[in-house]
mmCIF file of C-alpha atoms in Angstrom:
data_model
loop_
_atom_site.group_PDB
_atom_site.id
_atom_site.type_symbol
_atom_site.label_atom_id
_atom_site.label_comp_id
_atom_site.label_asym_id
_atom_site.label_seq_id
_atom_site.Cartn_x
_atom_site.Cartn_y
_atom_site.Cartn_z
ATOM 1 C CA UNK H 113 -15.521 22.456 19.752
ATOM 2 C CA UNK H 114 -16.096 20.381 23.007
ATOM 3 C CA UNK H 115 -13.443 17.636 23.334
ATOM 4 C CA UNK H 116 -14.186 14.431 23.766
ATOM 5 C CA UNK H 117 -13.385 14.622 27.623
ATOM 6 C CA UNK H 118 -15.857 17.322 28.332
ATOM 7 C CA UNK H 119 -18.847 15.293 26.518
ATOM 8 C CA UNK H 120 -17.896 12.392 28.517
ATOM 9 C CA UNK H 121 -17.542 14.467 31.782
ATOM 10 C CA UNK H 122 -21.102 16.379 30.833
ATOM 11 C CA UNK H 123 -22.308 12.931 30.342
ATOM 12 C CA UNK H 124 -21.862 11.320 33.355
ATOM 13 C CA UNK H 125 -22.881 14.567 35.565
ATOM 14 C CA UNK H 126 -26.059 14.547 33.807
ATOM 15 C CA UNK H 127 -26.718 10.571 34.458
ATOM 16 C CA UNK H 128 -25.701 11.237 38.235
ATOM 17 C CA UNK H 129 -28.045 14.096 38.349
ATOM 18 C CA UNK H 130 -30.719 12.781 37.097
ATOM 19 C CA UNK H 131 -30.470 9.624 39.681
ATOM 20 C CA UNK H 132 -30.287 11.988 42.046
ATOM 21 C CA UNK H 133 -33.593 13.885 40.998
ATOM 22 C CA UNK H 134 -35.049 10.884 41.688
ATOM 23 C CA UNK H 135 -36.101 11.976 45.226
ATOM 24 C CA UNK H 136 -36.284 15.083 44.776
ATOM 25 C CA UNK H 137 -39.674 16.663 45.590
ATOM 26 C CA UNK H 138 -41.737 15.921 42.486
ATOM 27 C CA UNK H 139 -43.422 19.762 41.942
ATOM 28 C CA UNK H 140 -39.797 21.561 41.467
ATOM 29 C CA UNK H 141 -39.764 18.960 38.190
ATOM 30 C CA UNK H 142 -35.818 18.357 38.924
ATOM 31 C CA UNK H 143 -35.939 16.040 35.672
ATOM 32 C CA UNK H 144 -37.205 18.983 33.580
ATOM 33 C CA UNK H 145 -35.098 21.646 34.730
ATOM 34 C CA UNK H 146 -32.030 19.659 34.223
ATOM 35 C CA UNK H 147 -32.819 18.638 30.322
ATOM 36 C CA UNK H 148 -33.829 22.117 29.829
ATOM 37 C CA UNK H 149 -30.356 23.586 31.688
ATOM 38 C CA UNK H 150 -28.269 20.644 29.725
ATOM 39 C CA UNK H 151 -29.849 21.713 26.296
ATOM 40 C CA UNK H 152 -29.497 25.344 26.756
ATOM 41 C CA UNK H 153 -25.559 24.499 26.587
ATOM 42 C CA UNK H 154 -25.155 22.054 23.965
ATOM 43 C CA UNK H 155 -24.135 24.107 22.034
ATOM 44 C CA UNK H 156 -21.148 25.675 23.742
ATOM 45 C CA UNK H 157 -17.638 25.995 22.287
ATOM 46 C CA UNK H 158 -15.410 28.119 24.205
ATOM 47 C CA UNK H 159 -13.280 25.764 26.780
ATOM 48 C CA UNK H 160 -13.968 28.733 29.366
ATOM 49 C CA UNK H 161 -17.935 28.742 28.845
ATOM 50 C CA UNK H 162 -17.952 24.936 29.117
ATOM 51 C CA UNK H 163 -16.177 24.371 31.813
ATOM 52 C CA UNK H 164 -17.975 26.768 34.166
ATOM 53 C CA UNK H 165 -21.408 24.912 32.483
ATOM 54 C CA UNK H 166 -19.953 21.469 34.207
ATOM 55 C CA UNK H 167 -18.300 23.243 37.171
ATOM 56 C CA UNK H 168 -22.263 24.608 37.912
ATOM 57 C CA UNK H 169 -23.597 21.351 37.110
ATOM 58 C CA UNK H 170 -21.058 19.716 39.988
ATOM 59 C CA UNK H 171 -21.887 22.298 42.308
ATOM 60 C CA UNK H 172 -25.804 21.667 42.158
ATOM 61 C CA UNK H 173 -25.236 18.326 42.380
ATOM 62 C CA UNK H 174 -22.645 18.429 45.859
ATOM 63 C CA UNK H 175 -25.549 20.899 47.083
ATOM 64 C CA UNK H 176 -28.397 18.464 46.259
ATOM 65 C CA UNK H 177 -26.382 15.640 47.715
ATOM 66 C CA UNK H 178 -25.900 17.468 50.637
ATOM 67 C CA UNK H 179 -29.895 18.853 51.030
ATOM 68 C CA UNK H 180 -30.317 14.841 51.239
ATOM 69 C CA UNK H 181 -27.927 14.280 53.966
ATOM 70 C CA UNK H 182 -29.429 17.003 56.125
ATOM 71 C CA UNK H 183 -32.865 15.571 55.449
ATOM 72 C CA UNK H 184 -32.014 12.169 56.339
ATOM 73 C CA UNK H 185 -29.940 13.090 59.273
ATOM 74 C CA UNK H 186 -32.562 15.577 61.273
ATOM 75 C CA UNK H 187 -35.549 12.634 60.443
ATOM 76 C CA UNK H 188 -33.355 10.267 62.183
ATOM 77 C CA UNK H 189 -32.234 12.560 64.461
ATOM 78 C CA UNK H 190 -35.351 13.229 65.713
ATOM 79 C CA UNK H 191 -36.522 9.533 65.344
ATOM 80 C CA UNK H 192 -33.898 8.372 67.280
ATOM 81 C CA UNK H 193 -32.772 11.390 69.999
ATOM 82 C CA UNK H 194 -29.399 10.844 72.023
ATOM 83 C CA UNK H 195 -30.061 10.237 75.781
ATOM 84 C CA UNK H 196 -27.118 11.439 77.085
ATOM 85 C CA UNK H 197 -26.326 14.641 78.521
ATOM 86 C CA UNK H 198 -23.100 14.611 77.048
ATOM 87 C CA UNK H 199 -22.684 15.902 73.327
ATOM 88 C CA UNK H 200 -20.997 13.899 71.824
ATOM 89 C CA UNK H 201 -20.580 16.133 68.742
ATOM 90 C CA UNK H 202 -17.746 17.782 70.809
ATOM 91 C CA UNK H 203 -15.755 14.312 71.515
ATOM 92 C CA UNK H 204 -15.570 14.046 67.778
ATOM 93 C CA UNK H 205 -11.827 11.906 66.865
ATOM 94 C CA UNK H 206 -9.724 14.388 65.121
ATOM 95 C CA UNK Y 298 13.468 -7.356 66.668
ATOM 96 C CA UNK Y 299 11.205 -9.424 64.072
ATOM 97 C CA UNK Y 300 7.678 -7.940 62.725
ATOM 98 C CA UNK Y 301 5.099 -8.869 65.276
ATOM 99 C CA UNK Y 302 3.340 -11.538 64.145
ATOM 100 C CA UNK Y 303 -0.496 -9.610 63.357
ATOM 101 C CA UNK Y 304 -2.890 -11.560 61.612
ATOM 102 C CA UNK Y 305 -4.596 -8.714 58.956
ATOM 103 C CA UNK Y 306 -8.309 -8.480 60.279
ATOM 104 C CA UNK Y 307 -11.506 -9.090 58.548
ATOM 105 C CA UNK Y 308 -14.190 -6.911 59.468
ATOM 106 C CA UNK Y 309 -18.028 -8.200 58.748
ATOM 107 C CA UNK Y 310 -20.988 -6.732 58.411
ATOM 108 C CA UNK Y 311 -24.146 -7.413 58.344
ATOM 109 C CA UNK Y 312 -26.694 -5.000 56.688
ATOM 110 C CA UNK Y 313 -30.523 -5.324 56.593
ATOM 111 C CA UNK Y 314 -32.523 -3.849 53.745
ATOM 112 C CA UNK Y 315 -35.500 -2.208 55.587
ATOM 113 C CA UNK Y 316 -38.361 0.107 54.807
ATOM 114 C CA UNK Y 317 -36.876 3.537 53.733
ATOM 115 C CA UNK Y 318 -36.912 6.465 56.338
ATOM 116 C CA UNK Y 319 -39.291 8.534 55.003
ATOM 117 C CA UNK Y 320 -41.918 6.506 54.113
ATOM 118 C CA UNK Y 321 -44.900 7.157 56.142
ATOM 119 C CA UNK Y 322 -45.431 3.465 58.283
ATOM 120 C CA UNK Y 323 -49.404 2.596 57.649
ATOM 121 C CA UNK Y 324 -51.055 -0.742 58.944
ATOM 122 C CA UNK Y 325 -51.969 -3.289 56.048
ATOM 123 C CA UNK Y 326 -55.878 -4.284 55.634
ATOM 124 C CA UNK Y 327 -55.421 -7.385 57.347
ATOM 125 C CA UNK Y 328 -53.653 -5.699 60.638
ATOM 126 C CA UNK Y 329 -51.244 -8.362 60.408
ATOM 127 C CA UNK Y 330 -48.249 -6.131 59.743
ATOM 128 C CA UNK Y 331 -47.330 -2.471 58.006
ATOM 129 C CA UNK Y 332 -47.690 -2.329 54.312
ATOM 130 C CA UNK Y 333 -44.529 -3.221 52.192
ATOM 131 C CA UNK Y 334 -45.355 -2.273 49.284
ATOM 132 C CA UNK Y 335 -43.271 0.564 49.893
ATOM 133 C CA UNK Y 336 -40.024 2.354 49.038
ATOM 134 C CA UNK Y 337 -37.171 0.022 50.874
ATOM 135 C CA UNK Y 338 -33.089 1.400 51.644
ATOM 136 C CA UNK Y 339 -30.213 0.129 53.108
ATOM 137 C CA UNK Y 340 -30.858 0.371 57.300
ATOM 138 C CA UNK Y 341 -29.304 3.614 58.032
ATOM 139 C CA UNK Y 342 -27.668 2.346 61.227
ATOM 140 C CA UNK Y 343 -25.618 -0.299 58.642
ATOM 141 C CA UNK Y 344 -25.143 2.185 56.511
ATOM 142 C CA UNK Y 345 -23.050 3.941 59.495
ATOM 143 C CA UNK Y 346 -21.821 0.255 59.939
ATOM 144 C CA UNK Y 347 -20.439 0.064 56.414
ATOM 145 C CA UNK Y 348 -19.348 3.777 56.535
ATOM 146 C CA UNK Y 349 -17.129 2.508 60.082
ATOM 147 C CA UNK Y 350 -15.916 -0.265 58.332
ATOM 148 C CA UNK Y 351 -14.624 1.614 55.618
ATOM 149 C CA UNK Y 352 -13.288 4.248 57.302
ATOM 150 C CA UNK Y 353 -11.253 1.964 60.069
ATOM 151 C CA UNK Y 354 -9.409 0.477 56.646
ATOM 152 C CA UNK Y 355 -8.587 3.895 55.838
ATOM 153 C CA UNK Y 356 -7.073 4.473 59.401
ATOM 154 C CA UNK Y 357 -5.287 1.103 59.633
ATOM 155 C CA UNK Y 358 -4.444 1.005 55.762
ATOM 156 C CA UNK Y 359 -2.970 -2.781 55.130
ATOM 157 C CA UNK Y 360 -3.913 -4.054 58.705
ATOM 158 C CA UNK Y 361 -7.298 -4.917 57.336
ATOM 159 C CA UNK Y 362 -7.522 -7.707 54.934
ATOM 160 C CA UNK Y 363 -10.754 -7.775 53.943
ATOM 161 C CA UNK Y 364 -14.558 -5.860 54.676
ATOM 162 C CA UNK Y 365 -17.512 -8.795 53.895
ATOM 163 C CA UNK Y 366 -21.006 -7.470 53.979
ATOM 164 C CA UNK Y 367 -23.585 -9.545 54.590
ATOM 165 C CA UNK Y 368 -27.383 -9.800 54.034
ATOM 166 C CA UNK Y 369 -30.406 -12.514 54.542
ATOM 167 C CA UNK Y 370 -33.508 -11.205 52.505
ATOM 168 C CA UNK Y 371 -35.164 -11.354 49.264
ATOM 169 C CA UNK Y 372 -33.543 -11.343 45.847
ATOM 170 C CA UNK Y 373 -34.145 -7.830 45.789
ATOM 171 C CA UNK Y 374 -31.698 -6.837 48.446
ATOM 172 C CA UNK Y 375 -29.087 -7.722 46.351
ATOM 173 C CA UNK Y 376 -29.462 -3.791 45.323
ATOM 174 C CA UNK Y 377 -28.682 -3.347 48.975
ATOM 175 C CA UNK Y 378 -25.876 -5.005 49.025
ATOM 176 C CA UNK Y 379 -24.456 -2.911 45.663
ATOM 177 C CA UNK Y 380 -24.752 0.183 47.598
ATOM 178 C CA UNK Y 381 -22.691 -1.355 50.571
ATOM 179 C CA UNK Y 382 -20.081 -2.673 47.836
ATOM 180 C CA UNK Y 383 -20.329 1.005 45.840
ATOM 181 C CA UNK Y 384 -19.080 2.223 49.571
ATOM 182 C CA UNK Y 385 -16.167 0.383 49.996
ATOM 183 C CA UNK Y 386 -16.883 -2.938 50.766
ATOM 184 C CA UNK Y 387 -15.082 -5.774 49.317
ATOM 185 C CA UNK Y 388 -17.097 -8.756 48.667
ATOM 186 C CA UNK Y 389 -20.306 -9.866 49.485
ATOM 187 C CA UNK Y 390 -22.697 -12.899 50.931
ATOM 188 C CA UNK Y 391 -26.682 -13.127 49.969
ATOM 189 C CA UNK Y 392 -28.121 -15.545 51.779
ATOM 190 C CA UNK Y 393 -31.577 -15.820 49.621
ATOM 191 C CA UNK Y 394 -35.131 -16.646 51.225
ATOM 192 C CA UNK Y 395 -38.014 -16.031 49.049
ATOM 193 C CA UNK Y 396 -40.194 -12.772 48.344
ATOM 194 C CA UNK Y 397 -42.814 -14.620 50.452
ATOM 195 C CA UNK Y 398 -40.815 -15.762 53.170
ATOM 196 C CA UNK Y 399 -41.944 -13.933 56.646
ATOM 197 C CA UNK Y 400 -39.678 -11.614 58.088
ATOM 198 C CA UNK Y 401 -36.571 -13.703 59.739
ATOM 199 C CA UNK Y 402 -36.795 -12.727 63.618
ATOM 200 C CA UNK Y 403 -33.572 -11.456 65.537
ATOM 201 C CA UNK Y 404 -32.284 -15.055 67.217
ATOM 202 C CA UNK Y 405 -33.031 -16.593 63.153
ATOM 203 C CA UNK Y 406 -30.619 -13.846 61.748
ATOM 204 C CA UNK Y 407 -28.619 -14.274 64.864
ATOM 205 C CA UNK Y 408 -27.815 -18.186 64.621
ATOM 206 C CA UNK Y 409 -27.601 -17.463 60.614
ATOM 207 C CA UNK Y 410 -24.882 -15.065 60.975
ATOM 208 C CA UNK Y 411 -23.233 -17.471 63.561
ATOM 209 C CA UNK Y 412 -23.115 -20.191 61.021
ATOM 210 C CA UNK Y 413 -21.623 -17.323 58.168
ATOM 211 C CA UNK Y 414 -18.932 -16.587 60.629
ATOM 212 C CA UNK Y 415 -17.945 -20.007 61.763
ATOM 213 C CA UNK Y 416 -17.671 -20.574 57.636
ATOM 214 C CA UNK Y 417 -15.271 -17.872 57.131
ATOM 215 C CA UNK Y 418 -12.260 -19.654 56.518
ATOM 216 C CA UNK Y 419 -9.815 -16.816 57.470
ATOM 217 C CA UNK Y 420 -11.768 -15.931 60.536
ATOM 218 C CA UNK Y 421 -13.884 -12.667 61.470
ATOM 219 C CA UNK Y 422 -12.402 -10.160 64.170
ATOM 220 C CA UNK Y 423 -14.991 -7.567 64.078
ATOM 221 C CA UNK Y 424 -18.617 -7.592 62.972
ATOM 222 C CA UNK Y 425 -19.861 -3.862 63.063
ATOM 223 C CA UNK Y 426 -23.689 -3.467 62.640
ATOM 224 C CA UNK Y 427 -26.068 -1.196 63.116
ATOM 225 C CA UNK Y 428 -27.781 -1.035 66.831
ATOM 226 C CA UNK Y 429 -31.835 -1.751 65.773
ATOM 227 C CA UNK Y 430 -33.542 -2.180 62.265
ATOM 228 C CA UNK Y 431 -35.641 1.263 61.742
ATOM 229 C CA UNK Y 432 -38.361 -0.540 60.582
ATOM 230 C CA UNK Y 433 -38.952 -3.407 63.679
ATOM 231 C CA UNK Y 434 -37.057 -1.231 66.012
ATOM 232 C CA UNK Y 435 -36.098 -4.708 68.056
ATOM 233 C CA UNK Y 436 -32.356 -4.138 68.416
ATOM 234 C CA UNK Y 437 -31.236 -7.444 69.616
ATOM 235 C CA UNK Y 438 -29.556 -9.288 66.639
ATOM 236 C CA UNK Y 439 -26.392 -7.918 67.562
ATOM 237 C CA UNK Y 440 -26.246 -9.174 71.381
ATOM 238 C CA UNK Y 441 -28.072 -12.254 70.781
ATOM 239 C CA UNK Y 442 -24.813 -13.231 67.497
ATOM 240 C CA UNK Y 443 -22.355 -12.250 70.324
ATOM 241 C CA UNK Y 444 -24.213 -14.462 73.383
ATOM 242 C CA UNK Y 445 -24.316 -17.084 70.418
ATOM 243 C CA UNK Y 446 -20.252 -16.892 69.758
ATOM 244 C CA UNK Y 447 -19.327 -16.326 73.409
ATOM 245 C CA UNK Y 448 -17.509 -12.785 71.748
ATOM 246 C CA UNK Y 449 -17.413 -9.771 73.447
ATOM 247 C CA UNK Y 450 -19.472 -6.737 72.801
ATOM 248 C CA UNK Y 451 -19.984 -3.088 72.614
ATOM 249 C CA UNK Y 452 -23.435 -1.783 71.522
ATOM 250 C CA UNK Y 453 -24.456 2.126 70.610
ATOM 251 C CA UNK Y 454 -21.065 2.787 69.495
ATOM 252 C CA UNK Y 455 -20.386 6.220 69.322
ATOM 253 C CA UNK Y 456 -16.755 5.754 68.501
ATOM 254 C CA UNK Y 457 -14.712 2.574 67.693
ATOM 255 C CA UNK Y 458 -10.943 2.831 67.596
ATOM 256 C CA UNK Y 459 -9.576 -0.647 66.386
ATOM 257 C CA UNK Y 460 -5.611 -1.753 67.909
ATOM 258 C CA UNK Y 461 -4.407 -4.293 65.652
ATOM 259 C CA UNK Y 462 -1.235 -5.013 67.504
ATOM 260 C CA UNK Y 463 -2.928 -5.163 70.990
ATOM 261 C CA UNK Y 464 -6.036 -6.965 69.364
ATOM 262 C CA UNK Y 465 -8.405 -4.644 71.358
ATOM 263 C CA UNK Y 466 -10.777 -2.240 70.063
ATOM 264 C CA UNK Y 467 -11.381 0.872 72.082
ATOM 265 C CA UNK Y 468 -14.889 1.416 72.168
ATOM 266 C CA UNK Y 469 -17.136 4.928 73.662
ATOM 267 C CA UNK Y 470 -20.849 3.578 73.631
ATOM 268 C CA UNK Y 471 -23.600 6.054 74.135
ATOM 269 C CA UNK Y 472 -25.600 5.356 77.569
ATOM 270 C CA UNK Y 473 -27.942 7.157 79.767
ATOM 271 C CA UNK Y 474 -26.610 9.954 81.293
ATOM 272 C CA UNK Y 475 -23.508 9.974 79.577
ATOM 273 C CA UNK Y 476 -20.604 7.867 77.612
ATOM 274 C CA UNK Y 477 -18.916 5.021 78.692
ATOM 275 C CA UNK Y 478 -15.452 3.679 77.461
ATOM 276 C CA UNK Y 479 -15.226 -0.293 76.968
ATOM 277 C CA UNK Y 480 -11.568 -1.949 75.827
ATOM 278 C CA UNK Y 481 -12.782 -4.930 74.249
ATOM 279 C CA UNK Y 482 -10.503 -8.275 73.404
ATOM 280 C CA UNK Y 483 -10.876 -8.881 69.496
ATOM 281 C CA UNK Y 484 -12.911 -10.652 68.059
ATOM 282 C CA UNK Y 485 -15.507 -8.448 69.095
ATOM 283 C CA UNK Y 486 -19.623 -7.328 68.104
ATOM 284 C CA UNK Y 487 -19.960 -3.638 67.414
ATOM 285 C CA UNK Y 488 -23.524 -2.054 66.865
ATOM 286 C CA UNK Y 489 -23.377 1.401 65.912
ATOM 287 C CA UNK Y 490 -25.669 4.382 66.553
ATOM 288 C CA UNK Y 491 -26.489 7.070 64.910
ATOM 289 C CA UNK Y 492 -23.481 9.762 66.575
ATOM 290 C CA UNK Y 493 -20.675 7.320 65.330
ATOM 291 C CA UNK Y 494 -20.013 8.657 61.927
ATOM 292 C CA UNK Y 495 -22.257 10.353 58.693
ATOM 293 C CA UNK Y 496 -22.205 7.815 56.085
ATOM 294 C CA UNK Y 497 -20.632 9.096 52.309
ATOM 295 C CA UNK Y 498 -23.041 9.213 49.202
ATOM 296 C CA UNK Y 499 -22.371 5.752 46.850
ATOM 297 C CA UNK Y 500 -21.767 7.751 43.489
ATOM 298 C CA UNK Y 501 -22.989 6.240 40.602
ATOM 299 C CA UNK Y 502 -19.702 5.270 38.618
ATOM 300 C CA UNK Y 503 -18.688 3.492 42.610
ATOM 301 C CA UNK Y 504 -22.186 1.591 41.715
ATOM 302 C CA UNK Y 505 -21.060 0.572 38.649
ATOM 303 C CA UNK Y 506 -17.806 -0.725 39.878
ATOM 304 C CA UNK Y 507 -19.265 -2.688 42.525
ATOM 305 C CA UNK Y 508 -20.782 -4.761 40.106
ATOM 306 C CA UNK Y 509 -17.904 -6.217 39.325
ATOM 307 C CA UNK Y 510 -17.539 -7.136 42.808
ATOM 308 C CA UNK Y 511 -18.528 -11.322 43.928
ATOM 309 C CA UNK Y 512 -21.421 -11.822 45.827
ATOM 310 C CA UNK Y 513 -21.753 -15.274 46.849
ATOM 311 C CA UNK Y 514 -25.232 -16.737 47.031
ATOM 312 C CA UNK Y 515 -26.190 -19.009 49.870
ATOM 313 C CA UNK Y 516 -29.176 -20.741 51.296
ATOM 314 C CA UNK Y 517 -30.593 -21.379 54.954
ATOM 315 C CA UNK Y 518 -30.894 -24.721 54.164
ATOM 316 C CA UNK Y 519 -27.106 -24.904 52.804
ATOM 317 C CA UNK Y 520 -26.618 -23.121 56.104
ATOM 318 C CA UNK Y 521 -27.971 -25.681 58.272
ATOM 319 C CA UNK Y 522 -30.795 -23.216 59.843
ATOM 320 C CA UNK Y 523 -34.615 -22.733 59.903
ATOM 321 C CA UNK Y 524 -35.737 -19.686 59.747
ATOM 322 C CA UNK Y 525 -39.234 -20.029 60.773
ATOM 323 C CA UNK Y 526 -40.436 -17.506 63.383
ATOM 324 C CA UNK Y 527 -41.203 -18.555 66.511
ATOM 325 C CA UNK Y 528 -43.559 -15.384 67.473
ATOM 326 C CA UNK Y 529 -46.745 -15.783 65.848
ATOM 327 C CA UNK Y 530 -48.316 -11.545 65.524
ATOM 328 C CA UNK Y 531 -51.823 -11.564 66.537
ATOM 329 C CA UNK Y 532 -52.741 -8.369 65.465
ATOM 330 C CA UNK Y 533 -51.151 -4.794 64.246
ATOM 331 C CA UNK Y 534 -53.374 -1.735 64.669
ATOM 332 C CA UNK Y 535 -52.398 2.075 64.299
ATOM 333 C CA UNK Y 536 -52.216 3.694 68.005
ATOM 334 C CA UNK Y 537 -55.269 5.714 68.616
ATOM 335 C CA UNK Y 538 -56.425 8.716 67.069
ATOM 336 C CA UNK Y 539 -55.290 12.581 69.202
ATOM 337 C CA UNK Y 540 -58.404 13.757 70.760
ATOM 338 C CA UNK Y 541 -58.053 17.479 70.439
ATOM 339 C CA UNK Y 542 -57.901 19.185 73.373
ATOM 340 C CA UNK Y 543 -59.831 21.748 74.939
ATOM 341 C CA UNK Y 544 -59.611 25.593 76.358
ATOM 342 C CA UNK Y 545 -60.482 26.860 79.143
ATOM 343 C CA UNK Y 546 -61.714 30.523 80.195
ATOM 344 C CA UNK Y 547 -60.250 30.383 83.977
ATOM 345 C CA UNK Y 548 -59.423 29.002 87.020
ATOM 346 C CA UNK Y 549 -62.841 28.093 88.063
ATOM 347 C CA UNK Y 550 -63.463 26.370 84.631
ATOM 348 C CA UNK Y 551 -60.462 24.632 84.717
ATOM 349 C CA UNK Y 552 -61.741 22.748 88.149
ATOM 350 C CA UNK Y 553 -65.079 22.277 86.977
ATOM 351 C CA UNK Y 554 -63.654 20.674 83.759
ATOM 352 C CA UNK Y 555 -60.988 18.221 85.962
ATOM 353 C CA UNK Y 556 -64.222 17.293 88.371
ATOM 354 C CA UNK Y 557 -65.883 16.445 85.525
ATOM 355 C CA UNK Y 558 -63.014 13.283 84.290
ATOM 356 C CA UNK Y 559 -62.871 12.423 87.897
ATOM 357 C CA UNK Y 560 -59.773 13.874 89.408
ATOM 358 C CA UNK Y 561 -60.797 15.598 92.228
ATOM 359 C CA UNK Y 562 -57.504 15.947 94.470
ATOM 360 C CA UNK Y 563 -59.132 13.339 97.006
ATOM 361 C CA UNK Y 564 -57.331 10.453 97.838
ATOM 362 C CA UNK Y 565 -59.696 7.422 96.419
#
C-alpha cells in the first residue's frame, strides 16, 4: 500500500508538472499525457514499482526544465550576441 | 588582533517585469506602442541579477545581510516579484502605479530607485541589475541611478567577485573586442549581461514559501517623485516588409540588372 510519504511526494511532482506543462507546446497535450501516465499508476503497491513511477516522473520533469532553459538561453542568445572576440565561456570562475 | 570591523552588505535589486521572450512583438492599432496584451516575465537580464545576488550570498555566506528586490509597475508584478523571492531573495519593495499608468522612462525609475536607496535605513552596497529591459531595449537605468548617487559603476558584467573586507568588487565587463577588468570601491551599480551566470528554475514549493516573505508597498507620491514621461512617442510602425530578391542567369544580367537601380561604377 503506498505510504503516506509517497502520495504526498506523487502529489507535489504532479502539481509541479503540470505548471510546468504550461508552456509546453500545446499539440504534444503535456496536460493529457501526464493524467493519463499518473492514472495508469494509481494503483501501484510494491515500494519498488512506485518508487521508479516517481523517480520517472522527476526525471521528465529535470529534462523538461532543462528543454526550457536551452530554449530561453539560444532566443536570447541570439537576440542579444556577445561582441567580443573573447569567449568568455572559457573564463568561467571555478 | 580584533575582528575587522565589516559592516554585513545589502545587496539590491531592481527587477522589471517586461514582455516575455518569446512573444512575437506586433505594433498596436493605434501605432502608439506594441501590444500588451501579451504574456509578461520577469526581465531575463534581472533574472541573472537575482540569480548573482543569490549566488554572491552563497560565496560570502554571513557577509551578506540582506538581498531586497525591488520593482515599480502595476499590481500585477507583484507575481514578479514572487519569482525573485521563490529564488532567494529576502524581502521585497512594490512601488505601485496603476494598470493605466504609461510606461515609467529610465531617468523616472532612475530618481525612484535613488529615493528607495537613500530610504534604506541600513544602507545599500551593491545594486545588481540587469544591463537593458528586453522589451524597450534602452539600457540606461542603471548608469543614469549611479550618475544620480555619485556611485561607481560596472555595466555588462560578465563576472562580479564581491571583497567584503577590502569593500571592492572585482568586476570583468564584456566590451568590444574583448573583456575588461574594473576594481570598483563599494557601494557600487552592477548591470549584468547575459554571459554572467544561467539563472536556477523557482520550484513551485520555493513559490509557495516566498509568500510568506514581506513585500512592502509604496507609492511615487510617498516617494516624493513624478513619474510622468518626459518623451512624448509620435508614432510606432513595424519596419518594412523584405522585398524578395531576385536571380540572375549571368554576368551580363547581373550588370544589366545593377544599371537598371542606378549603380553604374561612375563616380556621380
Amino acid at each position: 500500500m503506498a505510504s503516506k510519504a509517497t502520495r504526498l511526494r506523487a502529489l507535489a511532482l504532479y502539481k509541479e508538472l503540470h505548471r510546468l506543462g504550461r508552456d509546453y507546446e500545446p499539440s504534444y497535450d503535456f496536460h493529457g499525457k501526464l493524467r493519463r501516465m499518473f492514472e495508469k499508476n494509481r494503483n501501484l503497491a510494491d515500494e519498488g514499482e512506485i518508487e521508479k513511477a516517481l523517480k520517472m516522473g522527476e526525471y521528465i520533469r529535470n529534462e523538461t526544465l532543462a528543454l526550457y532553459s536551452l530554449r530561453k538561453y539560444r532566443h536570447l542568445k541570439r537576440m542579444y550576441p556577445s561582441n567580443s572576440t573573447v569567449d568568455p565561456l572559457t573564463d568561467r570562475w571555478p | 588582533m580584533g575582528p575587522s570591523a565589516v559592516r554585513l552588505l545589502n545587496i539590491f535589486v531592481p527587477i522589471k517585469r517586461a514582455v516575455d521572450y518569446a512573444v512575437k512583438i506586433r505594433v498596436n492599432p493605434e501605432q502608439t506602442g506594441i501590444d500588451l496584451n501579451v504574456k509578461h516575465s520577469m526581465n531575463p537580464f534581472d533574472e541573472i541579477a537575482v540569480e548573482e545576488a543569490v549566488r554572491i550570498r552563497e560565496r560570502l555566506k554571513d557577509a551578506v545581510k540582506s538581498i531586497k528586490v525591488v520593482t515599480i509597475g502595476p499590481p500585477k508584478s507583484a507575481e514578479t516579484l514572487r519569482t525573485a523571492l521563490a529564488m532567494g531573495a529576502d524581502s521585497a519593495i512594490h512601488v505601485e502605479i496603476p494598470e493605466s499608468a504609461p510606461a515609467p522612462e529610465p531617468l523616472g525609475v532612475a530618481k525612484t530607485l535613488r529615493a528607495l536607496i537613500e530610504r534604506q535605513k541600513e544602507g545599500v552596497d551593491v545594486v545588481i541589475m540587469g544591463k537593458q529591459a528586453i522589451d524597450d531595449d534602452a539600457g540606461q537605468t542603471g548608469q543614469m541611478l549611479a550618475g544620480l548617487l555619485g556611485w561607481s559603476q560596472a555595466t555588462f558584467a560578465s563576472k562580479v567577485v564581491v571583497d567584503p573586507e577590502q569593500k571592492v568588487a572585482n568586476v570583468t565587463r564584456e566590451i568590444d573586442g574583448g573583456l575588461e577588468e574594473l576594481r570598483c570601491k563599494l557601494p557600487v551599480i552592477i548591470t549584468t549581461d547575459l554571459r554572467l551566470n544561467e539563472p536556477r528554475y523557482a520550484s513551485l514549493p520555493n513559490i509557495m514559501k516566498a509568500k510568506k516573505k514581506p513585500v512592502e508597498k509604496l507609492t511615487t507620491a510617498e516617494l516624493g517623485i513624478d513619474l510622468t514621461p518626459r518623451l512624448e512617442t509620435i508614432k510606432v510602425t513595424e519596419p518594412p516588409k523584405r522585398v524578395g530578391g531576385g536571380k540572375v542567369a549571368n554576368v551580363d544580367e547581373l550588370l544589366a540588372k545593377l544599371k537598371e537601380a542606378g549603380i553604374t561604377g561612375k563616380h556621380a
